Amino acid sequence: MKPLSLFVLVFLISNFSFSQIDFGIKGGLNFDSAGEAQLTLESKDHERKSGFHIGVYSEFDFLIGYLRPELQFTNVKTQLEGREISTNRIELPVSFGLKLFGPLRFFVGPTAYYSLSQKSSNYSFEAIKDKTTFGLHLGTRLNIGPVGIDLRYERGLSPIQTTILTQNGVDVSGNVDSRPNQFLVGVSYKLK
């Protein structure tokens, strides 16, 4: 068993020592799926609208795969009864990827979310209690020179509940689940 452990250790060290490290910037559009909100004991669908994300990434390239941590700011807009709610969060997706055919890549991994704020001109909210949550993502990327074009699906594993306190100055009882359930289209540019 010791020779096998030694072989695995040497393989991992050599793989990391020969890995190429890239850095870059990224951005794109988010298309959230519709979810549900609870407003005054009545369940209502809320319409998700498109949002955006912008950030940075690093990528550690190996023989047939790669590891790609990203850090991004995300803004998502929601409409509840025709009134817009804007959600801002920091996201940390970590992708484990495979190089498939030439420039085509497939990736999967966990995502950590940190909620910054929810704002609306019609609603006032209680402070978000559980600001941190986790999710999963999977997708594909096409690299053309220093430019990468990716398509991914992302889903939060636990709810991000925000309590609605007032609507247009009137006390109401309600909450919104802003858990990510979205498709993302992104473009990245490799700087190094």
Tab-separated table of C-alpha atoms in Angstrom, residues 65-153:
chain	number	residue	atom	x	y	z
A	65	GLY	CA	-8.523	18.797	-16.525
A	66	TYR	CA	-8.431	22.040	-14.634
A	67	LEU	CA	-9.470	23.756	-11.413
A	68	ARG	CA	-11.058	27.204	-11.788
A	69	PRO	CA	-12.037	29.310	-8.748
A	70	GLU	CA	-13.983	32.474	-9.592
A	71	LEU	CA	-15.067	35.503	-7.565
A	72	GLN	CA	-17.962	37.541	-8.920
A	73	PHE	CA	-20.506	40.208	-8.046
A	74	THR	CA	-24.040	39.273	-9.162
A	75	ASN	CA	-27.183	41.372	-9.493
A	76	VAL	CA	-30.567	39.698	-10.079
A	77	LYS	CA	-33.896	41.461	-10.497
A	78	THR	CA	-37.280	39.976	-9.517
A	79	GLN	CA	-40.808	41.260	-10.031
A	80	LEU	CA	-43.451	40.626	-7.371
A	81	GLU	CA	-46.921	41.937	-8.228
A	82	GLY	CA	-45.367	44.196	-10.863
A	83	ARG	CA	-42.876	45.742	-8.434
A	84	GLU	CA	-39.146	45.260	-8.879
A	85	ILE	CA	-36.843	43.783	-6.228
A	86	SER	CA	-33.079	43.940	-6.804
A	87	THR	CA	-30.784	41.390	-5.116
A	88	ASN	CA	-26.984	41.779	-4.896
A	89	ARG	CA	-24.619	39.020	-3.824
A	90	ILE	CA	-21.021	37.846	-3.988
A	91	GLU	CA	-20.538	34.382	-5.504
A	92	LEU	CA	-17.572	32.034	-5.328
A	93	PRO	CA	-17.958	29.185	-7.845
A	94	VAL	CA	-15.175	26.573	-7.924
A	95	SER	CA	-15.216	24.513	-11.123
A	96	PHE	CA	-13.608	21.135	-11.659
A	97	GLY	CA	-13.321	20.733	-15.414
A	98	LEU	CA	-12.402	18.307	-18.140
A	99	LYS	CA	-10.871	19.239	-21.478
A	100	LEU	CA	-13.029	17.323	-23.948
A	101	PHE	CA	-12.297	17.999	-27.623
A	102	GLY	CA	-9.861	20.757	-28.462
A	103	PRO	CA	-11.251	24.013	-27.073
A	104	LEU	CA	-14.424	22.445	-25.581
A	105	ARG	CA	-14.593	22.056	-21.789
A	106	PHE	CA	-17.115	20.583	-19.350
A	107	PHE	CA	-17.209	21.621	-15.682
A	108	VAL	CA	-19.064	21.042	-12.426
A	109	GLY	CA	-18.592	22.250	-8.868
A	110	PRO	CA	-19.861	23.955	-5.735
A	111	THR	CA	-20.778	27.633	-5.416
A	112	ALA	CA	-20.785	29.711	-2.231
A	113	TYR	CA	-23.174	32.690	-2.098
A	114	TYR	CA	-23.003	35.706	0.208
A	115	SER	CA	-26.091	37.944	0.081
A	116	LEU	CA	-25.307	41.647	0.247
A	117	SER	CA	-28.700	43.321	-0.096
A	118	GLN	CA	-32.254	43.311	-1.384
A	119	LYS	CA	-33.763	46.641	-2.413
A	120	SER	CA	-37.096	47.850	-3.734
A	121	SER	CA	-38.861	51.186	-3.980
A	122	ASN	CA	-42.161	49.522	-2.952
A	123	TYR	CA	-41.102	47.029	-0.264
A	124	SER	CA	-39.008	47.292	2.874
A	125	PHE	CA	-37.176	44.201	4.077
A	126	GLU	CA	-35.878	42.798	7.325
A	127	ALA	CA	-32.122	42.278	7.282
A	128	ILE	CA	-31.166	38.975	5.638
A	129	LYS	CA	-30.473	36.516	8.480
A	130	ASP	CA	-28.604	33.690	6.751
A	131	LYS	CA	-26.397	35.589	4.338
A	132	THR	CA	-24.292	32.583	3.340
A	133	THR	CA	-25.585	29.589	1.424
A	134	PHE	CA	-24.253	27.021	-1.025
A	135	GLY	CA	-25.214	25.588	-4.372
A	136	LEU	CA	-24.012	23.559	-7.333
A	137	HIS	CA	-23.278	24.455	-10.931
A	138	LEU	CA	-22.473	22.627	-14.156
A	139	GLY	CA	-21.783	23.799	-17.651
A	140	THR	CA	-19.665	23.894	-20.744
A	141	ARG	CA	-17.105	26.384	-22.061
A	142	LEU	CA	-15.662	27.003	-25.512
A	143	ASN	CA	-12.205	28.616	-25.523
A	144	ILE	CA	-11.206	30.561	-28.635
A	145	GLY	CA	-7.758	31.992	-28.027
A	146	PRO	CA	-7.866	34.140	-24.876
A	147	VAL	CA	-11.689	34.367	-25.011
A	148	GLY	CA	-13.946	31.834	-23.290
A	149	ILE	CA	-17.697	31.562	-23.840
A	150	ASP	CA	-19.582	29.556	-21.259
A	151	LEU	CA	-23.090	28.359	-20.583
A	152	ARG	CA	-23.926	27.065	-17.115
A	153	TYR	CA	-26.821	26.097	-14.874
